[in-house]
Coordinates of C-alpha atoms in Angstrom, one line a residue:
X212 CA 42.1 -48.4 38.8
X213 CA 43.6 -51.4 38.0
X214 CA 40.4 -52.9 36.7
X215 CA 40.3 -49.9 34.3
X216 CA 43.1 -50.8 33.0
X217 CA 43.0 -54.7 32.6
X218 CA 40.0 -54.0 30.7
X219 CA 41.2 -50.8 28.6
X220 CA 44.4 -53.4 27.9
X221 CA 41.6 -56.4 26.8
X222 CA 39.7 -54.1 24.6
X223 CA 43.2 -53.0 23.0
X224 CA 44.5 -56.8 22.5
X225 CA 41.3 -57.3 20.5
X226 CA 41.6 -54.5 18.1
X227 CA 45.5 -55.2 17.5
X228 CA 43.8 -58.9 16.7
X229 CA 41.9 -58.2 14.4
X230 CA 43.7 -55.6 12.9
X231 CA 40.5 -52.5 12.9
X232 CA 39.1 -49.5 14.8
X233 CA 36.7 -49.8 17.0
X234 CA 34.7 -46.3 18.6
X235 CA 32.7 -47.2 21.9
X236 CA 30.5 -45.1 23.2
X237 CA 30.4 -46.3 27.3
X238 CA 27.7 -44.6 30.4
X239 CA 28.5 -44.5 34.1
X240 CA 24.9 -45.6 34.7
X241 CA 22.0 -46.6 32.6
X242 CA 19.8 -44.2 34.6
X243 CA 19.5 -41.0 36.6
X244 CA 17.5 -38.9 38.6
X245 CA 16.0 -35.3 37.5
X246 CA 19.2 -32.8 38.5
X247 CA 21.7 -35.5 38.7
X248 CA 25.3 -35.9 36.5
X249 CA 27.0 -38.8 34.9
X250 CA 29.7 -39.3 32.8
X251 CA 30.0 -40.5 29.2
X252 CA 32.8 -41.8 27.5
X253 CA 34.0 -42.2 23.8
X254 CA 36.8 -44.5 22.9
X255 CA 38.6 -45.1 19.5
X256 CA 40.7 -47.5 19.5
X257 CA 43.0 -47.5 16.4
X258 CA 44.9 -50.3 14.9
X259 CA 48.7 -50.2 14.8
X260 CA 49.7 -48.2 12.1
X261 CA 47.1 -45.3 12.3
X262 CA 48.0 -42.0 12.3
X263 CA 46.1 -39.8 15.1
X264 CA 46.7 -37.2 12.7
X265 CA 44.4 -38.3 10.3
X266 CA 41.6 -38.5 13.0
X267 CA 38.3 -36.6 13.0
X268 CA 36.6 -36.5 16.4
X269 CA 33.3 -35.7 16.3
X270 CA 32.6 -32.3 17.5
X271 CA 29.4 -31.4 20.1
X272 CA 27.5 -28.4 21.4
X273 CA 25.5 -28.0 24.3
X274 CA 23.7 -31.6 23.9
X275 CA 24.9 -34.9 22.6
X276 CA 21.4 -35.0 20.8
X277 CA 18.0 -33.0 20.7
X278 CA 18.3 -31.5 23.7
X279 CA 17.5 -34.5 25.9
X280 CA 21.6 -35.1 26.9
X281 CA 22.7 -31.7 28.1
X282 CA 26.4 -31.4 28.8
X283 CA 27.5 -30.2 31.6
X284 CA 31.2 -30.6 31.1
X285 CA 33.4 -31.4 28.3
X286 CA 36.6 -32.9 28.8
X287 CA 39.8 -32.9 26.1
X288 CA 41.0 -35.7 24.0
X289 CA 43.2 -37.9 26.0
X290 CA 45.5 -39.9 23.7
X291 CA 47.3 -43.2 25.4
X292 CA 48.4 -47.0 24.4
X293 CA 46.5 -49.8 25.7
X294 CA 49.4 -52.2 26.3
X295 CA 53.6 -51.5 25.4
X296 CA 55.2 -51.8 22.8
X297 CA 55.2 -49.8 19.4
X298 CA 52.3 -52.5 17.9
X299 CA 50.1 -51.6 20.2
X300 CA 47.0 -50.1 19.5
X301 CA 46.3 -46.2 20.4
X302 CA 43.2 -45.4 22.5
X303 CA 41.7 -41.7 22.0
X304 CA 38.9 -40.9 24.2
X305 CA 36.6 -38.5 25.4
X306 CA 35.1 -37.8 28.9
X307 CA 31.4 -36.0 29.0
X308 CA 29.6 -34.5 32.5
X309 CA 25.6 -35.2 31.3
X310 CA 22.7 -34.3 33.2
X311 CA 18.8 -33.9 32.1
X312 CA 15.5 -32.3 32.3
X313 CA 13.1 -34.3 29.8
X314 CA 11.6 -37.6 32.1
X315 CA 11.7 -40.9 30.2
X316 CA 14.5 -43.2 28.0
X317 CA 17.0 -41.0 25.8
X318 CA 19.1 -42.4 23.7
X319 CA 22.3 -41.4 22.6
X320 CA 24.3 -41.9 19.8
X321 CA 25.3 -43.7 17.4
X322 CA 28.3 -41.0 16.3
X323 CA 30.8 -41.4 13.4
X324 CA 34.3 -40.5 13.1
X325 CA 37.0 -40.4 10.3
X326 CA 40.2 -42.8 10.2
X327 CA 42.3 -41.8 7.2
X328 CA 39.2 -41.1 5.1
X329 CA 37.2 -44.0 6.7
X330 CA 34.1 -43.8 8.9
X331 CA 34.2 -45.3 12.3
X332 CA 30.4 -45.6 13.4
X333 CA 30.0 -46.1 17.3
X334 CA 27.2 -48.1 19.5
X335 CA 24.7 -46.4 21.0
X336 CA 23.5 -46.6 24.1
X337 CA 20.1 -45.3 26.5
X338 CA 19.9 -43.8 29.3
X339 CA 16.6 -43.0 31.7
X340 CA 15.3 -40.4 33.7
X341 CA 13.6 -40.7 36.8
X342 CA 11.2 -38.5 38.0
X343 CA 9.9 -37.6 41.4
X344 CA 6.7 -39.8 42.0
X345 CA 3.9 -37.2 42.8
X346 CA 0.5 -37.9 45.1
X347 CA -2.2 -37.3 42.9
X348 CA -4.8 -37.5 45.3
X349 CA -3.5 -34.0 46.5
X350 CA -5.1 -30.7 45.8
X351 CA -2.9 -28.7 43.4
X352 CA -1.2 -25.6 45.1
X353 CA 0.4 -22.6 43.2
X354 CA 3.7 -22.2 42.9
X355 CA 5.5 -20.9 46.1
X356 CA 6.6 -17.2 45.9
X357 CA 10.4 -16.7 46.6
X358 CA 11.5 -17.1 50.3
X359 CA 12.6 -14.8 52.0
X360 CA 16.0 -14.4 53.8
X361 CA 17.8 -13.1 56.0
X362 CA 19.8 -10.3 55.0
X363 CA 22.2 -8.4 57.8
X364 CA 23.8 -4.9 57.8
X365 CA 27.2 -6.9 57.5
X366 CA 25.6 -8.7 54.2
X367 CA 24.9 -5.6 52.7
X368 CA 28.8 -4.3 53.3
X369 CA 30.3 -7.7 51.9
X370 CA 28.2 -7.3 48.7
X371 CA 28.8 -3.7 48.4
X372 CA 31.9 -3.5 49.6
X373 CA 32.9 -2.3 46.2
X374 CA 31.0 0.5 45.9
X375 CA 32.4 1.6 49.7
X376 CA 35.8 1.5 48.4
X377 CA 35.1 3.9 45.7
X378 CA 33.4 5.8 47.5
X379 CA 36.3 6.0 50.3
X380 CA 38.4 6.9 47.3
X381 CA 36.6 9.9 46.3
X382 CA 36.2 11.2 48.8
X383 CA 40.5 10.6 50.0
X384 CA 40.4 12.3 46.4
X385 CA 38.0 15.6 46.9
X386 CA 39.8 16.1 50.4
X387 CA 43.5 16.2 48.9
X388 CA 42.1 18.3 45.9
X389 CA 40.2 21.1 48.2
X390 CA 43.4 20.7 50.2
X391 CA 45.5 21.7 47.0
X392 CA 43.2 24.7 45.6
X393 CA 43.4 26.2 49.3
X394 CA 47.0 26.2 49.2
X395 CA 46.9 27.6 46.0
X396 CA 43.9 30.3 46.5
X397 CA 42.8 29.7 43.0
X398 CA 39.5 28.3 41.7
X399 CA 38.3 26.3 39.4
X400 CA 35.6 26.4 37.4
X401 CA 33.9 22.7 36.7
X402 CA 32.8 21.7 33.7
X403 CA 30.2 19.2 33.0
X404 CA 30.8 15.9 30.8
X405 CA 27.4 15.2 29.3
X406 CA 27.1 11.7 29.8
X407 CA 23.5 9.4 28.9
X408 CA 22.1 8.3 32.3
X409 CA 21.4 4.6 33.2
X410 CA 17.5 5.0 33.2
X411 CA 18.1 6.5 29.2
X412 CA 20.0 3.8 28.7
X413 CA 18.3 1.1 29.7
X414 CA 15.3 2.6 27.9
X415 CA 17.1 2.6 24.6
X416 CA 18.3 -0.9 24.9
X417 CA 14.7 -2.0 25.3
X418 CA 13.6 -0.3 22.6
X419 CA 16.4 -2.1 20.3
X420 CA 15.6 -5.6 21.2
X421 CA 11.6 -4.6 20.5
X422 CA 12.5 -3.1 17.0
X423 CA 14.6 -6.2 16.3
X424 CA 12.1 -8.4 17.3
X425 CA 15.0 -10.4 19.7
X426 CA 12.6 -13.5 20.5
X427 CA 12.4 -13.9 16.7
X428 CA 16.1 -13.9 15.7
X429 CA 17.8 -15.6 19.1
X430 CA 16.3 -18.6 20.9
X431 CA 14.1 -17.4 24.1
X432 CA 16.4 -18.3 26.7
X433 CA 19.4 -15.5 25.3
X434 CA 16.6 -13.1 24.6
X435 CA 15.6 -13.4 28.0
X436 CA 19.0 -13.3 29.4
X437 CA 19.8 -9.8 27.3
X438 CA 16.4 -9.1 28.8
X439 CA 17.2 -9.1 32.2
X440 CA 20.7 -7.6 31.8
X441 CA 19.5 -4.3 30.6
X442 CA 17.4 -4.7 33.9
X443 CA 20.5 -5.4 36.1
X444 CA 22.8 -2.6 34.9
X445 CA 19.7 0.3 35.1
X446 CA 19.2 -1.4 39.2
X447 CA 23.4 -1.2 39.8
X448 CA 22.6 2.4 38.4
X449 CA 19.7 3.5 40.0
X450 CA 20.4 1.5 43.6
X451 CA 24.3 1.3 43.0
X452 CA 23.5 -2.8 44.3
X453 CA 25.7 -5.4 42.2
X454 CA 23.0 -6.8 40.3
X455 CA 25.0 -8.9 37.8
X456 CA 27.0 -10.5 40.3
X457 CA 23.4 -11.9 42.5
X458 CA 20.5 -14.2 42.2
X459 CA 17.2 -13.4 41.3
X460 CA 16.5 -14.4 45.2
X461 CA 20.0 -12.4 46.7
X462 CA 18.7 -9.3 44.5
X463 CA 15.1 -9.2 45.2
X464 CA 16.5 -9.1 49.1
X465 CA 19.4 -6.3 48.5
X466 CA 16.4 -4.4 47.0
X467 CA 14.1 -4.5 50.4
X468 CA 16.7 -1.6 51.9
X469 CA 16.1 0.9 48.7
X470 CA 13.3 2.8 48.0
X471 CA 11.4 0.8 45.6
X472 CA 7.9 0.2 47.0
X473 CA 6.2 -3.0 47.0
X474 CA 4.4 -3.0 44.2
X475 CA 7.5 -2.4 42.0
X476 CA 9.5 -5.4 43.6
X477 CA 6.5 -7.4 43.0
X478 CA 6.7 -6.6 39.2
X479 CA 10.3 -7.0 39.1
X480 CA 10.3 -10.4 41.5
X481 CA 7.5 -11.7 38.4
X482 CA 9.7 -10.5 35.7
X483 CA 12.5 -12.4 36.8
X484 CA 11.2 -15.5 38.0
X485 CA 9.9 -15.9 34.4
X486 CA 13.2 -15.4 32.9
X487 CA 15.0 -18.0 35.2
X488 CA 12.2 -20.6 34.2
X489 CA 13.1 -20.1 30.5
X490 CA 16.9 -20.0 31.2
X491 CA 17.5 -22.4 33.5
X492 CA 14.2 -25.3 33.1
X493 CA 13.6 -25.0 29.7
X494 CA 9.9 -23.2 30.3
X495 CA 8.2 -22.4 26.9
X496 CA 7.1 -19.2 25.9
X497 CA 5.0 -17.5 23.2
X498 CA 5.6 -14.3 21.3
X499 CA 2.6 -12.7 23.2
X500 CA 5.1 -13.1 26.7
X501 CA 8.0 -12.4 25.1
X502 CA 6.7 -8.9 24.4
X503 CA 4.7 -8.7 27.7
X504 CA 8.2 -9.3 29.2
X505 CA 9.9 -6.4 27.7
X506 CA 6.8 -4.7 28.6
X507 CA 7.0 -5.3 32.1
X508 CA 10.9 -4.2 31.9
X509 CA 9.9 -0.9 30.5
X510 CA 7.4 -0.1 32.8
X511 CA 9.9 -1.0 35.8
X512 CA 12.3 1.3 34.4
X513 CA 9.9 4.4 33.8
X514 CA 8.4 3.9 37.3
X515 CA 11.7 3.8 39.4
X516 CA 13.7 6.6 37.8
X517 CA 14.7 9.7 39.5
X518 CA 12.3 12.0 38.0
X519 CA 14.1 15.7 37.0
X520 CA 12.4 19.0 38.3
X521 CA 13.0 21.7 36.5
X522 CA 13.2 25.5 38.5
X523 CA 10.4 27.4 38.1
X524 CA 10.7 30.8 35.9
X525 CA 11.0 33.5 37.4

C-alpha cells in the first residue's frame, strides 16, 4: 500500500513539473490464462488548475476493444490528490475486472479523453492468453454429454419450496372458505376466468421471434437467450419446476422426476447445450441453426403438452 502510493505521489510530482496531463493506461499482468481475471487501470493525472468538471472519461461497453478484452467488472471514477497541498495535481482513475476467450496477444488501447476541449491520448498496452497445451497424438473424442448428479427428495423441496408454500396456502384458503359457505348454507356458483395456457403461450412467442426473423435483428447470443426463456417459463408451467432460477445441468436433473420421457429430455438437453455454447463461449452459428433451434423448441412444446379430450356426444 505504501508502495502504491510513493509511486501514485512520483507520477503526480512529474505532472505538477511539467505543468500537463498525462492518461496511463496500467495491467495487473501482462498475461493470463483462458477463464482467468485481471485488472486494468486508467489514470489522468491533471495539472493544477484543471477543472474535473471539464473532464470527459471515455465511456465502454462489454469490451475494451473487439471483443478480445471482455469486462467483467467496471468500477466508478475515483477522484483523489497525489500529494497535499492545493497545487497538487488531481488523479482520476478507473478500475477494470478483464478476462478472455480468444488465445493469443490482445492489445488494448490507446483511448482518448477530453481536458477542457483538449485530447488526452493514453499508452497502450498488450496482454496474452494462454491456452491449455493439448496432446496431439491423441485420438479425438466427442464432446462429453452432461454429468449426471445427484439429486435427493430434500433437493427437490429446497428448489420447490416455493411452489409448496403456495400450495400450503391454497389449500389454508379452500379449507376456511368451505368452512365459511357451510356456516352460511349458501352456494356459490364459480365462474371461469378464461386465461391463455403456458403451452399457447409459449407457442405464440415462438412464432413471433420466427416472423421477426430474431437472429437477424439481435446478435445470436440474446436471440438465443429469448429462445430458451420461452422454453423455461412453458417447463415452470407444464412441470411447475423453477426453470429460470437453474442450470441447464440443475434443470435437466429436476426434469428426471416428471413425466417427460427420454427422448424429450434428450431434445431439450441438445437444445440447451447449444444455447449455453453461444451465450457463454462465444460458439458461432448460422441462420440454418438458428431456425433449427426454434424448431427444436417447437417441437418440445407440441410434444409435452397436456393434450385436451373432449366428451364424446351423446
Amino acid at each position: 500500500m505504501r508502495f502504491t502510493l510513493l509511486l501514485l505521489a512520483t507520477l503526480g510530482t512529474h505532472v505538477w513539473v511539467h505543468g500537463q496531463n498525462r492518461f496511463i493506461l496500467e495491467a495487473d499482468t501482462p498475461r493470463i490464462r483462458l477463464g482467468e481475471q485481471f485488472d486494468l487501470h486508467l489514470r489522468l493525472f491533471l495539472a493544477p488548475g484543471a477543472s474535473t468538471r471539464s473532464v470527459q472519461f471515455p465511456v465502454f461497453g462489454d469490451s475494451l476493444d473487439n471483443g478480445g478484452a471482455l469486462v467483467v467488472k467496471k468500477n466508478a471514477i475515483d477522484t483523489l490528490r497525489t500529494t497535499a497541498g492545493s497545487e497538487a495535481p488531481t488523479l482520476l482513475q478507473q478500475k477494470f475486472t478483464i478476462t478472455s476467450f480468444d488465445s493469443g496477444f490482445h492489445q488494448v488501447g490507446p483511448f482518448k479523453a477530453l481536458v477542457d476541449g483538449e485530447t488526452i491520448t493514453s499508452n497502450a498496452i498488450q496482454f496474452e492468453l494462454l491456452t491449455f497445451e493439448v496432446d496431439t497424438t491423441l485420438a479425438i473424442k466427442d464432446v462429453k454429454d452432461i454429468a449426471a448428479v445427484e439429486y435427493t427428495l430434500i433437493d427437490w423441496l429446497r428448489d420447490n419450496r416455493w411452489v409448496l408454500l403456495v400450495l400450503a396456502g391454497l389449500c389454508l384458503t379452500a379449507f376456511a372458505a368451505m368452512r365459511l359457505f357451510k356456516k352460511k348454507k349458501t352456494h356459490a356458483i364459480a365462474i371461469a376466468t378464461p386465461k391463455v395456457a403456458g403451452d399457447v403461450q409459449a407457442l405464440l412467442a415462438l412464432d413471433e421471434l420466427y416472423s421477426q426473423k430474431r437472429w437477424l435483428v439481435v446478435s445470436r447470443k440474446v436471440y438465443f437467450s429469448e429462445l430458451t426463456d420461452v422454453i423455461r417459463h412453458y417447463i415452470e408451467f407444464r412441470f411447475e419446476i423453477l426453470a429460470m432460477e437453474q442450470t441447464s445441468a440443475e434443470l435437466l436433473a429436476s426434469l428426471a422426476y416428471t413425466d417427460l420421457e427420454e427422448s424429450q429430455r434428450a431434445a431439450l438437453r441438445q437444445l440447451l447445450e447449444k444455447a449455453d455454447l453461444v451465450k457463454f463461449a462465444k460458439g458461432q452459428t448460422e441462420e440454418s441453426e438458428c431456425i433449427t433451434a426454434l424448431e427444436m423448441g417447437r417441437r418440445f412444446v407440441e410434444s409435452t403438452r397436456i393434450q385436451k379430450t373432449e366428451p364424446n356426444a351423446e
